[in-house]
Coordinates of N, CA and C in Angstrom, one line a residue:
Chain A
D1 N -18.9 -0.4 10.7 CA -19.2 -0.6 9.3 C -17.9 -0.6 8.5
T2 N -17.4 -1.7 8.1 CA -16.0 -1.8 7.5 C -16.1 -1.2 6.1
A3 N -15.1 -0.3 5.7 CA -15.1 0.4 4.4 C -14.7 -0.6 3.3
V4 N -13.6 -1.3 3.5 CA -13.1 -2.3 2.6 C -12.9 -3.6 3.3
S5 N -13.7 -4.6 3.0 CA -13.7 -5.8 3.7 C -13.2 -6.9 2.7
Q6 N -12.4 -7.8 3.2 CA -11.9 -8.9 2.4 C -12.0 -10.2 3.2
T7 N -12.3 -11.2 2.5 CA -12.4 -12.5 3.2 C -11.8 -13.6 2.3
P8 N -11.2 -14.6 2.9 CA -11.0 -14.8 4.3 C -9.9 -14.0 4.9
K9 N -9.7 -13.9 6.2 CA -8.6 -13.2 6.8 C -7.3 -14.1 6.7
Y10 N -7.5 -15.4 6.9 CA -6.4 -16.3 6.9 C -6.8 -17.5 5.9
L11 N -5.8 -18.0 5.2 CA -6.1 -19.1 4.3 C -4.8 -19.9 4.3
V12 N -5.0 -21.2 4.7 CA -3.9 -22.1 4.7 C -4.3 -23.3 3.7
T13 N -3.5 -23.5 2.7 CA -3.9 -24.5 1.7 C -2.7 -25.3 1.2
Q14 N -3.0 -26.3 0.5 CA -1.9 -27.1 0.0 C -1.5 -26.7 -1.4
M15 N -0.3 -27.0 -1.8 CA 0.2 -26.7 -3.2 C -0.8 -27.4 -4.2
G16 N -1.0 -26.7 -5.3 CA -1.8 -27.3 -6.3 C -3.3 -26.9 -6.2
N17 N -3.7 -26.5 -5.0 CA -5.2 -26.2 -4.9 C -5.5 -24.9 -5.6
D18 N -6.8 -24.6 -5.8 CA -7.3 -23.4 -6.3 C -8.1 -22.7 -5.2
K19 N -7.9 -21.4 -5.0 CA -8.6 -20.6 -4.0 C -9.0 -19.3 -4.5
S20 N -10.0 -18.7 -3.8 CA -10.4 -17.3 -4.1 C -10.4 -16.5 -2.9
I21 N -10.2 -15.2 -3.1 CA -10.3 -14.2 -2.1 C -11.3 -13.1 -2.6
K22 N -12.2 -12.7 -1.6 CA -13.2 -11.8 -2.0 C -12.9 -10.4 -1.4
C23 N -13.4 -9.4 -2.1 CA -13.2 -8.0 -1.6 C -14.4 -7.2 -1.9
E24 N -14.9 -6.4 -1.0 CA -16.0 -5.5 -1.2 C -15.7 -4.2 -0.5
Q25 N -16.1 -3.1 -1.2 CA -16.0 -1.8 -0.6 C -17.3 -1.0 -0.6
N26 N -17.6 -0.3 0.5 CA -18.9 0.4 0.6 C -18.7 1.9 0.6
L27 N -17.5 2.3 0.0 CA -17.2 3.7 0.0 C -17.7 4.5 -1.3
G28 N -18.2 3.7 -2.2 CA -18.6 4.3 -3.5 C -17.4 4.7 -4.4
H29 N -16.3 4.1 -4.1 CA -15.1 4.4 -4.9 C -15.2 3.8 -6.3
D30 N -14.5 4.4 -7.3 CA -14.5 3.9 -8.7 C -13.4 2.9 -8.9
T31 N -12.4 2.9 -8.2 CA -11.2 2.0 -8.5 C -10.9 1.1 -7.4
M32 N -10.6 -0.2 -7.7 CA -10.2 -1.1 -6.7 C -8.9 -1.8 -7.2
Y33 N -8.1 -2.4 -6.2 CA -6.8 -2.9 -6.5 C -6.6 -4.2 -5.7
W34 N -5.7 -5.0 -6.2 CA -5.1 -6.0 -5.4 C -3.6 -5.8 -5.3
Y35 N -3.1 -5.9 -4.1 CA -1.6 -5.7 -3.8 C -1.2 -7.0 -3.1
K36 N 0.1 -7.3 -3.4 CA 0.7 -8.5 -2.7 C 1.9 -7.9 -1.8
Q37 N 1.9 -8.3 -0.6 CA 3.0 -8.0 0.3 C 3.7 -9.2 0.8
D38 N 5.0 -9.4 0.3 CA 5.7 -10.6 0.6 C 6.4 -10.5 1.9
S39 N 7.2 -11.5 2.2 CA 7.9 -11.6 3.5 C 8.8 -10.5 3.8
K40 N 9.3 -9.8 2.7 CA 10.2 -8.6 2.9 C 9.4 -7.4 3.1
K41 N 8.0 -7.5 3.1 CA 7.1 -6.4 3.4 C 7.0 -5.4 2.3
F42 N 7.4 -5.8 1.1 CA 7.3 -4.9 -0.1 C 5.9 -5.0 -0.7
L43 N 5.2 -3.9 -0.8 CA 3.9 -3.9 -1.4 C 3.9 -3.7 -2.9
K44 N 3.4 -4.7 -3.7 CA 3.5 -4.6 -5.1 C 2.1 -4.7 -5.7
I45 N 1.8 -3.8 -6.6 CA 0.5 -3.8 -7.3 C 0.4 -5.1 -8.2
M46 N -0.8 -5.7 -8.2 CA -1.0 -6.8 -9.1 C -2.0 -6.4 -10.2
F47 N -3.2 -5.9 -9.7 CA -4.3 -5.6 -10.6 C -5.0 -4.4 -10.1
S48 N -5.6 -3.7 -11.1 CA -6.5 -2.6 -10.7 C -7.7 -2.5 -11.7
Y49 N -8.9 -2.3 -11.2 CA -10.1 -2.1 -12.0 C -10.7 -0.8 -11.7
N50 N -11.1 -0.1 -12.8 CA -11.8 1.1 -12.7 C -13.2 0.9 -13.3
N51 N -14.2 1.0 -12.4 CA -15.6 0.8 -12.9 C -15.7 -0.5 -13.7
K52 N -15.2 -1.5 -13.1 CA -15.3 -2.9 -13.7 C -14.4 -3.2 -14.8
E53 N -13.6 -2.2 -15.2 CA -12.7 -2.3 -16.4 C -11.2 -2.5 -15.9
L54 N -10.6 -3.5 -16.3 CA -9.2 -3.8 -15.9 C -8.3 -2.7 -16.5
I55 N -7.5 -2.0 -15.6 CA -6.7 -0.9 -16.1 C -5.2 -1.2 -15.7
I56 N -4.9 -2.0 -14.8 CA -3.6 -2.4 -14.5 C -3.5 -3.9 -14.4
N57 N -2.6 -4.4 -15.1 CA -2.3 -5.9 -15.1 C -0.8 -6.1 -15.1
E58 N -0.3 -6.1 -13.9 CA 1.2 -6.2 -13.8 C 1.7 -7.6 -14.2
T59 N 3.0 -7.7 -14.2 CA 3.5 -9.0 -14.6 C 3.3 -10.0 -13.5
V60 N 2.1 -10.7 -13.6 CA 1.7 -11.6 -12.6 C 1.4 -12.9 -13.3
P61 N 1.8 -14.1 -12.7 CA 1.4 -15.4 -13.4 C 0.0 -15.4 -13.8
N62 N -0.3 -16.0 -14.9 CA -1.7 -16.1 -15.3 C -2.5 -17.1 -14.5
R63 N -1.9 -17.7 -13.5 CA -2.7 -18.5 -12.5 C -3.6 -17.5 -11.6
F64 N -3.2 -16.2 -11.7 CA -4.0 -15.2 -10.9 C -5.0 -14.6 -11.8
S65 N -6.3 -14.7 -11.5 CA -7.3 -14.0 -12.3 C -8.2 -13.2 -11.5
P66 N -8.2 -11.9 -11.7 CA -9.2 -11.0 -11.0 C -10.5 -11.0 -11.7
K67 N -11.6 -10.7 -10.9 CA -12.9 -10.6 -11.5 C -13.6 -9.5 -10.7
S68 N -14.2 -8.6 -11.5 CA -15.0 -7.5 -10.8 C -16.4 -7.5 -11.4
P69 N -17.3 -8.1 -10.6 CA -18.7 -8.2 -11.1 C -19.4 -6.8 -11.1
D70 N -19.0 -5.9 -10.2 CA -19.5 -4.5 -10.2 C -18.4 -3.7 -9.5
K71 N -18.6 -2.4 -9.5 CA -17.5 -1.5 -9.0 C -17.3 -1.6 -7.5
A72 N -18.2 -2.3 -6.8 CA -18.0 -2.4 -5.4 C -17.3 -3.7 -5.0
H73 N -17.0 -4.6 -5.9 CA -16.5 -5.9 -5.7 C -15.3 -6.2 -6.6
L74 N -14.3 -6.8 -6.0 CA -13.1 -7.2 -6.8 C -12.6 -8.5 -6.1
N75 N -12.7 -9.6 -6.8 CA -12.3 -10.9 -6.3 C -11.0 -11.3 -7.0
L76 N -10.3 -12.2 -6.3 CA -9.0 -12.7 -6.9 C -9.0 -14.3 -6.8
H77 N -8.9 -14.9 -7.9 CA -8.9 -16.3 -8.0 C -7.5 -16.8 -8.3
I78 N -7.0 -17.8 -7.6 CA -5.6 -18.3 -7.8 C -5.7 -19.8 -8.1
N79 N -5.2 -20.2 -9.2 CA -5.2 -21.6 -9.6 C -3.8 -22.2 -9.3
S80 N -3.8 -23.5 -9.0 CA -2.6 -24.3 -8.9 C -1.6 -23.5 -8.0
L81 N -2.0 -23.3 -6.8 CA -1.2 -22.6 -5.8 C 0.2 -23.1 -5.6
E82 N 1.2 -22.2 -5.5 CA 2.6 -22.6 -5.3 C 3.1 -22.0 -4.0
L83 N 4.2 -22.6 -3.5 CA 4.8 -22.2 -2.2 C 5.0 -20.7 -2.2
G84 N 5.5 -20.2 -3.4 CA 5.9 -18.8 -3.5 C 4.7 -17.8 -3.5
D85 N 3.5 -18.4 -3.6 CA 2.3 -17.5 -3.5 C 2.0 -17.1 -2.1
S86 N 2.7 -17.7 -1.1 CA 2.5 -17.3 0.3 C 2.9 -15.9 0.5
A87 N 1.9 -15.1 1.0 CA 2.1 -13.7 1.2 C 0.8 -13.1 1.8
V88 N 0.8 -11.8 2.1 CA -0.4 -11.2 2.5 C -1.0 -10.4 1.3
Y89 N -2.2 -10.6 1.0 CA -2.9 -10.0 -0.2 C -3.8 -8.9 0.3
F90 N -3.6 -7.7 -0.1 CA -4.4 -6.6 0.3 C -5.3 -6.1 -0.8
C91 N -6.5 -5.9 -0.6 CA -7.4 -5.2 -1.5 C -7.5 -3.7 -1.1
A92 N -7.7 -2.8 -2.0 CA -7.7 -1.4 -1.7 C -8.7 -0.8 -2.7
S93 N -9.2 0.4 -2.3 CA -10.0 1.2 -3.2 C -9.6 2.7 -3.1
S94 N -9.9 3.4 -4.2 CA -9.7 4.9 -4.2 C -10.8 5.5 -5.0
Q95 N -11.0 6.8 -4.8 CA -12.1 7.5 -5.4 C -11.9 7.6 -7.0
D96 N -10.8 8.1 -7.4 CA -10.5 8.2 -8.8 C -9.0 8.1 -9.0
N97 N -8.5 7.1 -9.6 CA -7.1 6.9 -9.7 C -6.4 8.0 -10.5
R98 N -7.1 8.8 -11.3 CA -6.4 9.8 -12.0 C -6.2 11.1 -11.2
I99 N -6.8 11.2 -10.1 CA -6.7 12.4 -9.3 C -5.9 12.0 -8.0
G100 N -5.1 13.0 -7.5 CA -4.4 12.7 -6.3 C -5.4 12.3 -5.2
G101 N -5.1 11.2 -4.6 CA -6.0 10.7 -3.5 C -5.5 9.4 -2.9
G102 N -5.7 9.2 -1.7 CA -5.2 8.0 -1.0 C -6.0 6.8 -1.2
Y103 N -5.5 5.7 -0.8 CA -6.2 4.4 -0.9 C -6.7 4.1 0.5
T104 N -7.8 3.3 0.5 CA -8.3 2.7 1.7 C -8.1 1.2 1.5
F105 N -7.4 0.6 2.4 CA -7.0 -0.8 2.3 C -7.9 -1.7 3.2
G106 N -8.2 -2.9 2.7 CA -8.8 -3.9 3.5 C -7.7 -4.5 4.5
S107 N -8.2 -5.3 5.4 CA -7.3 -5.8 6.5 C -6.3 -6.9 6.1
G108 N -6.5 -7.3 4.8 CA -5.5 -8.3 4.3 C -6.0 -9.8 4.5
T109 N -5.5 -10.6 3.5 CA -5.7 -12.0 3.6 C -4.3 -12.7 3.7
R110 N -4.0 -13.4 4.8 CA -2.7 -14.0 4.9 C -2.8 -15.4 4.3
L111 N -2.2 -15.6 3.2 CA -2.2 -16.9 2.5 C -0.9 -17.6 2.8
T112 N -1.1 -18.9 3.2 CA 0.0 -19.8 3.5 C -0.2 -21.0 2.6
V113 N 0.8 -21.3 1.8 CA 0.7 -22.5 0.9 C 1.7 -23.5 1.5
V114 N 1.2 -24.7 1.8 CA 2.1 -25.7 2.4 C 2.3 -26.9 1.5
Chain B
R1 N 17.9 0.5 -10.0 CA 17.5 1.4 -9.0 C 15.9 1.4 -8.8
K2 N 15.5 1.3 -7.6 CA 14.0 1.3 -7.4 C 13.4 2.7 -7.6
E3 N 12.2 2.7 -8.1 CA 11.5 4.0 -8.4 C 11.3 4.8 -7.2
V4 N 11.1 4.2 -6.1 CA 10.9 4.9 -4.8 C 11.8 4.3 -3.8
E5 N 12.7 5.1 -3.2 CA 13.6 4.6 -2.2 C 13.5 5.3 -0.9
Q6 N 13.6 4.6 0.2 CA 13.4 5.2 1.5 C 14.7 4.9 2.3
D7 N 14.8 5.8 3.4 CA 15.9 5.5 4.4 C 15.8 4.1 4.9
P8 N 16.9 3.4 5.0 CA 16.9 2.1 5.6 C 16.6 2.3 7.1
G9 N 15.9 1.4 7.6 CA 15.6 1.4 9.1 C 16.4 0.3 9.7
P10 N 16.1 0.0 11.0 CA 15.1 0.7 11.8 C 15.6 1.9 12.5
F11 N 14.7 2.8 12.8 CA 15.1 4.0 13.6 C 14.6 3.7 15.0
N12 N 15.5 3.8 15.9 CA 15.2 3.6 17.4 C 15.4 4.9 18.1
V13 N 14.3 5.5 18.6 CA 14.3 6.8 19.2 C 13.6 6.7 20.6
P14 N 14.0 7.6 21.5 CA 13.3 7.7 22.8 C 12.0 8.5 22.6
E15 N 11.1 8.3 23.5 CA 9.9 9.1 23.5 C 10.3 10.6 23.6
G16 N 9.5 11.4 22.9 CA 9.8 12.9 22.9 C 10.8 13.3 21.9
A17 N 11.5 12.4 21.2 CA 12.5 12.8 20.2 C 11.8 13.3 18.9
T18 N 12.6 13.9 18.1 CA 12.1 14.3 16.8 C 12.9 13.4 15.8
V19 N 12.1 12.9 14.8 CA 12.7 12.0 13.9 C 12.3 12.3 12.5
A20 N 13.2 12.2 11.5 CA 12.8 12.6 10.1 C 13.2 11.4 9.2
F21 N 12.2 11.2 8.2 CA 12.4 10.2 7.2 C 12.5 10.9 5.9
N22 N 13.4 10.4 5.0 CA 13.5 10.9 3.6 C 13.1 9.8 2.7
C23 N 12.7 10.2 1.5 CA 12.3 9.3 0.4 C 12.6 10.0 -0.9
T24 N 13.2 9.2 -1.8 CA 13.5 9.8 -3.1 C 12.8 9.0 -4.2
Y25 N 12.4 9.7 -5.2 CA 11.7 9.1 -6.3 C 12.4 9.4 -7.6
S26 N 12.4 8.5 -8.6 CA 13.2 8.6 -9.8 C 12.4 9.1 -11.0
N27 N 11.1 9.0 -11.0 CA 10.3 9.3 -12.1 C 9.8 10.8 -12.0
S28 N 10.3 11.7 -12.8 CA 9.9 13.1 -12.7 C 8.4 13.3 -13.1
A29 N 7.8 12.3 -13.7 CA 6.4 12.5 -14.0 C 5.5 12.2 -12.8
S30 N 6.1 11.9 -11.7 CA 5.3 11.7 -10.5 C 4.6 12.9 -10.1
Q31 N 3.3 12.7 -9.7 CA 2.5 13.9 -9.4 C 2.0 14.0 -8.0
S32 N 1.6 12.9 -7.4 CA 1.0 12.9 -6.1 C 1.8 12.1 -5.1
F33 N 1.9 12.6 -3.9 CA 2.8 12.0 -2.9 C 2.1 11.8 -1.6
F34 N 2.4 10.7 -0.9 CA 1.7 10.4 0.3 C 2.7 9.7 1.3
W35 N 2.3 9.8 2.5 CA 2.9 8.9 3.6 C 1.8 8.1 4.1
Y36 N 2.1 6.8 4.2 CA 1.2 5.8 4.9 C 1.9 5.3 6.1
R37 N 1.1 4.8 7.0 CA 1.7 4.1 8.2 C 1.1 2.7 8.2
Q38 N 2.0 1.7 8.5 CA 1.6 0.3 8.6 C 2.0 -0.2 9.9
D39 N 1.1 -0.6 10.8 CA 1.4 -1.3 12.0 C 1.6 -2.8 11.7
C40 N 2.3 -3.5 12.7 CA 2.7 -4.9 12.5 C 1.4 -5.7 12.2
R41 N 1.4 -6.5 11.1 CA 0.3 -7.4 10.8 C -1.0 -6.7 10.5
K42 N -0.9 -5.4 10.1 CA -2.1 -4.6 9.8 C -2.0 -4.1 8.4
E43 N -3.1 -3.5 7.9 CA -3.0 -2.9 6.6 C -2.4 -1.5 6.7
P44 N -1.9 -1.0 5.5 CA -1.4 0.4 5.5 C -2.6 1.4 5.6
K45 N -2.3 2.5 6.3 CA -3.3 3.5 6.5 C -2.7 4.8 6.1
L46 N -3.5 5.6 5.4 CA -3.0 6.9 4.9 C -2.7 7.8 6.1
L47 N -1.5 8.3 6.2 CA -1.1 9.2 7.3 C -1.4 10.7 6.8
M48 N -0.8 11.0 5.6 CA -1.0 12.3 5.1 C -0.6 12.4 3.6
S49 N -1.3 13.3 2.9 CA -0.8 13.6 1.6 C 0.3 14.6 1.7
V50 N 1.1 14.8 0.7 CA 2.2 15.7 0.7 C 2.0 16.7 -0.4
Y51 N 2.0 18.0 0.0 CA 1.7 19.1 -1.0 C 3.0 19.9 -1.2
S52 N 3.0 20.5 -2.4 CA 4.2 21.2 -2.8 C 4.7 22.3 -1.8
S53 N 3.7 22.9 -1.1 CA 4.1 23.9 -0.2 C 4.4 23.4 1.2
G54 N 4.4 22.1 1.3 CA 4.6 21.5 2.6 C 3.3 21.5 3.4
N55 N 3.1 20.6 4.3 CA 1.9 20.6 5.1 C 2.2 19.9 6.4
E56 N 1.4 20.3 7.4 CA 1.5 19.9 8.8 C 0.2 19.3 9.3
D57 N 0.3 18.2 10.1 CA -0.9 17.7 10.7 C -0.5 17.3 12.1
G58 N -0.7 18.2 13.1 CA -0.3 18.0 14.4 C 1.2 17.9 14.6
R59 N 1.7 16.7 15.0 CA 3.1 16.5 15.2 C 3.8 16.1 13.9
F60 N 3.1 16.0 12.9 CA 3.7 15.4 11.6 C 3.8 16.6 10.6
T61 N 4.9 16.7 9.9 CA 5.2 17.6 8.9 C 5.7 16.9 7.7
A62 N 5.1 17.2 6.5 CA 5.6 16.6 5.3 C 6.1 17.7 4.4
Q63 N 7.2 17.4 3.7 CA 7.7 18.3 2.7 C 8.0 17.6 1.4
L64 N 7.9 18.4 0.3 CA 8.2 17.9 -1.0 C 9.2 18.8 -1.7
N65 N 10.2 18.2 -2.3 CA 11.2 19.0 -3.1 C 11.2 18.4 -4.5
R66 N 10.5 19.1 -5.4 CA 10.4 18.5 -6.7 C 11.7 18.6 -7.5
A67 N 12.5 19.6 -7.2 CA 13.7 19.8 -8.0 C 14.7 18.6 -7.7
S68 N 14.7 18.2 -6.4 CA 15.6 17.2 -6.0 C 14.9 15.8 -5.9
Q69 N 13.6 15.8 -6.2 CA 12.8 14.6 -6.2 C 12.9 13.8 -4.9
Y70 N 12.6 14.5 -3.8 CA 12.5 13.8 -2.6 C 11.3 14.4 -1.7
I71 N 10.8 13.5 -0.9 CA 9.8 14.0 0.1 C 10.3 13.5 1.5
S72 N 9.8 14.2 2.5 CA 10.3 13.9 3.8 C 9.1 13.9 4.8
L73 N 9.3 13.3 5.9 CA 8.3 13.3 7.0 C 9.0 13.5 8.3
L74 N 8.6 14.5 9.0 CA 9.1 14.8 10.3 C 8.1 14.5 11.4
I75 N 8.5 13.8 12.4 CA 7.6 13.5 13.5 C 8.3 14.2 14.8
R76 N 7.5 15.1 15.4 CA 8.0 15.8 16.6 C 7.4 15.1 17.8
D77 N 8.1 15.2 18.9 CA 7.6 14.7 20.2 C 7.0 13.3 20.0
S78 N 7.9 12.4 19.6 CA 7.5 11.0 19.3 C 6.8 10.3 20.5
K79 N 5.8 9.6 20.2 CA 5.0 8.8 21.2 C 5.3 7.3 20.9
L80 N 5.1 6.5 22.0 CA 5.2 5.0 21.8 C 4.4 4.5 20.7
S81 N 3.2 5.1 20.6 CA 2.2 4.7 19.6 C 2.6 5.1 18.1
D82 N 3.7 5.8 18.0 CA 4.2 6.1 16.6 C 5.0 5.0 16.1
S83 N 5.3 4.0 16.9 CA 6.1 2.9 16.4 C 5.3 2.1 15.3
A84 N 5.9 2.1 14.1 CA 5.2 1.5 13.0 C 6.2 1.5 11.8
T85 N 5.8 1.1 10.7 CA 6.5 1.2 9.4 C 5.9 2.3 8.6
Y86 N 6.7 3.3 8.1 CA 6.2 4.4 7.4 C 6.5 4.2 5.9
L87 N 5.5 4.3 5.1 CA 5.7 4.0 3.7 C 5.5 5.3 2.8
C88 N 6.5 5.5 2.0 CA 6.5 6.6 1.1 C 5.8 6.1 -0.2
V89 N 4.8 6.9 -0.7 CA 4.0 6.5 -1.8 C 4.0 7.6 -2.9
V90 N 4.2 7.2 -4.1 CA 4.3 8.1 -5.3 C 3.3 7.7 -6.4
K91 N 2.5 8.7 -6.9 CA 1.6 8.3 -7.9 C 2.0 9.1 -9.2
R92 N 2.0 8.5 -10.3 CA 2.4 9.1 -11.6 C 1.4 10.0 -12.2
T93 N 1.8 11.0 -12.9 CA 0.8 11.8 -13.6 C 0.1 11.1 -14.7
G94 N -1.2 11.2 -14.7 CA -2.1 10.7 -15.8 C -2.1 9.2 -15.9
G95 N -1.4 8.5 -15.1 CA -1.4 7.1 -15.2 C -2.2 6.5 -14.1
F96 N -2.1 5.2 -14.0 CA -2.8 4.5 -12.9 C -1.9 3.9 -11.9
K97 N -0.6 4.2 -12.0 CA 0.3 3.4 -11.2 C 0.7 4.2 -9.9
T98 N 0.6 3.5 -8.8 CA 1.0 4.1 -7.6 C 2.1 3.2 -7.0
I99 N 3.2 3.8 -6.7 CA 4.4 3.0 -6.3 C 4.6 3.2 -4.8
F100 N 4.7 2.1 -4.1 CA 5.0 2.1 -2.6 C 6.5 1.9 -2.4
G101 N 7.1 2.7 -1.5 CA 8.4 2.4 -1.1 C 8.4 1.2 -0.2
A102 N 9.6 0.7 0.2 CA 9.7 -0.5 1.0 C 9.5 -0.3 2.4
G103 N 9.4 1.0 2.8 CA 9.1 1.4 4.2 C 10.3 1.6 5.1
T104 N 10.1 2.4 6.1 CA 11.1 2.7 7.1 C 10.5 2.3 8.5
R105 N 11.1 1.5 9.2 CA 10.6 1.0 10.5 C 11.0 2.0 11.6
L106 N 10.1 2.4 12.4 CA 10.4 3.2 13.6 C 10.0 2.5 14.9
F107 N 10.9 2.6 15.8 CA 10.6 2.1 17.2 C 10.8 3.2 18.1
V108 N 9.8 3.6 18.9 CA 9.9 4.6 19.9 C 9.9 3.9 21.2
K109 N 11.0 4.2 22.0 CA 11.1 3.5 23.3 C 10.8 4.4 24.5
A110 N 10.3 3.8 25.5 CA 10.0 4.6 26.8 C 11.3 5.1 27.4

């Protein structure tokens, strides 16, 4: 029974297309995140939602739009995909972002833009 | 300067060796500290939290030095299965931001 599941696992698409990645967690956590890991393996926060409210919105092109229909789901929609968007996107959740505690990550979505 | 900096890798060690990683952080408002492990093409997984008094989990020992703003991870009796990238993670006080270090790659050889 996967704790944080994201789909799809792999996504290959052409430049200019629009795509979505979905994430769901069954841990009852309050906070969910999207991270991007590029080819240099550096993990960077993109967005965070706490109980459906956006609390972190890093400097990310506005082609990226997160949506949280409820606290168990956080989706990421990307418009007009560019070559530089190729990366692994990880969804994560934590119990309460204001208290020390670790994250549980999904298995990642490997996005390749051609 | 990056907010969280780790030892450059890779570390290549034989089985049974003891290896230590250091990590420094620049923001004194940092409150919570963790080590994560990431295997190749997998997601990061929490290895252990780091407490002020230092803590141990089997072969792994984590230390925190707030005065010098660094944390460390010691792995004793290395196993082949310890080969992975180890990520130092720092969370700021009262805020929502968690910063990941770039990771240190460890290879344990037979």
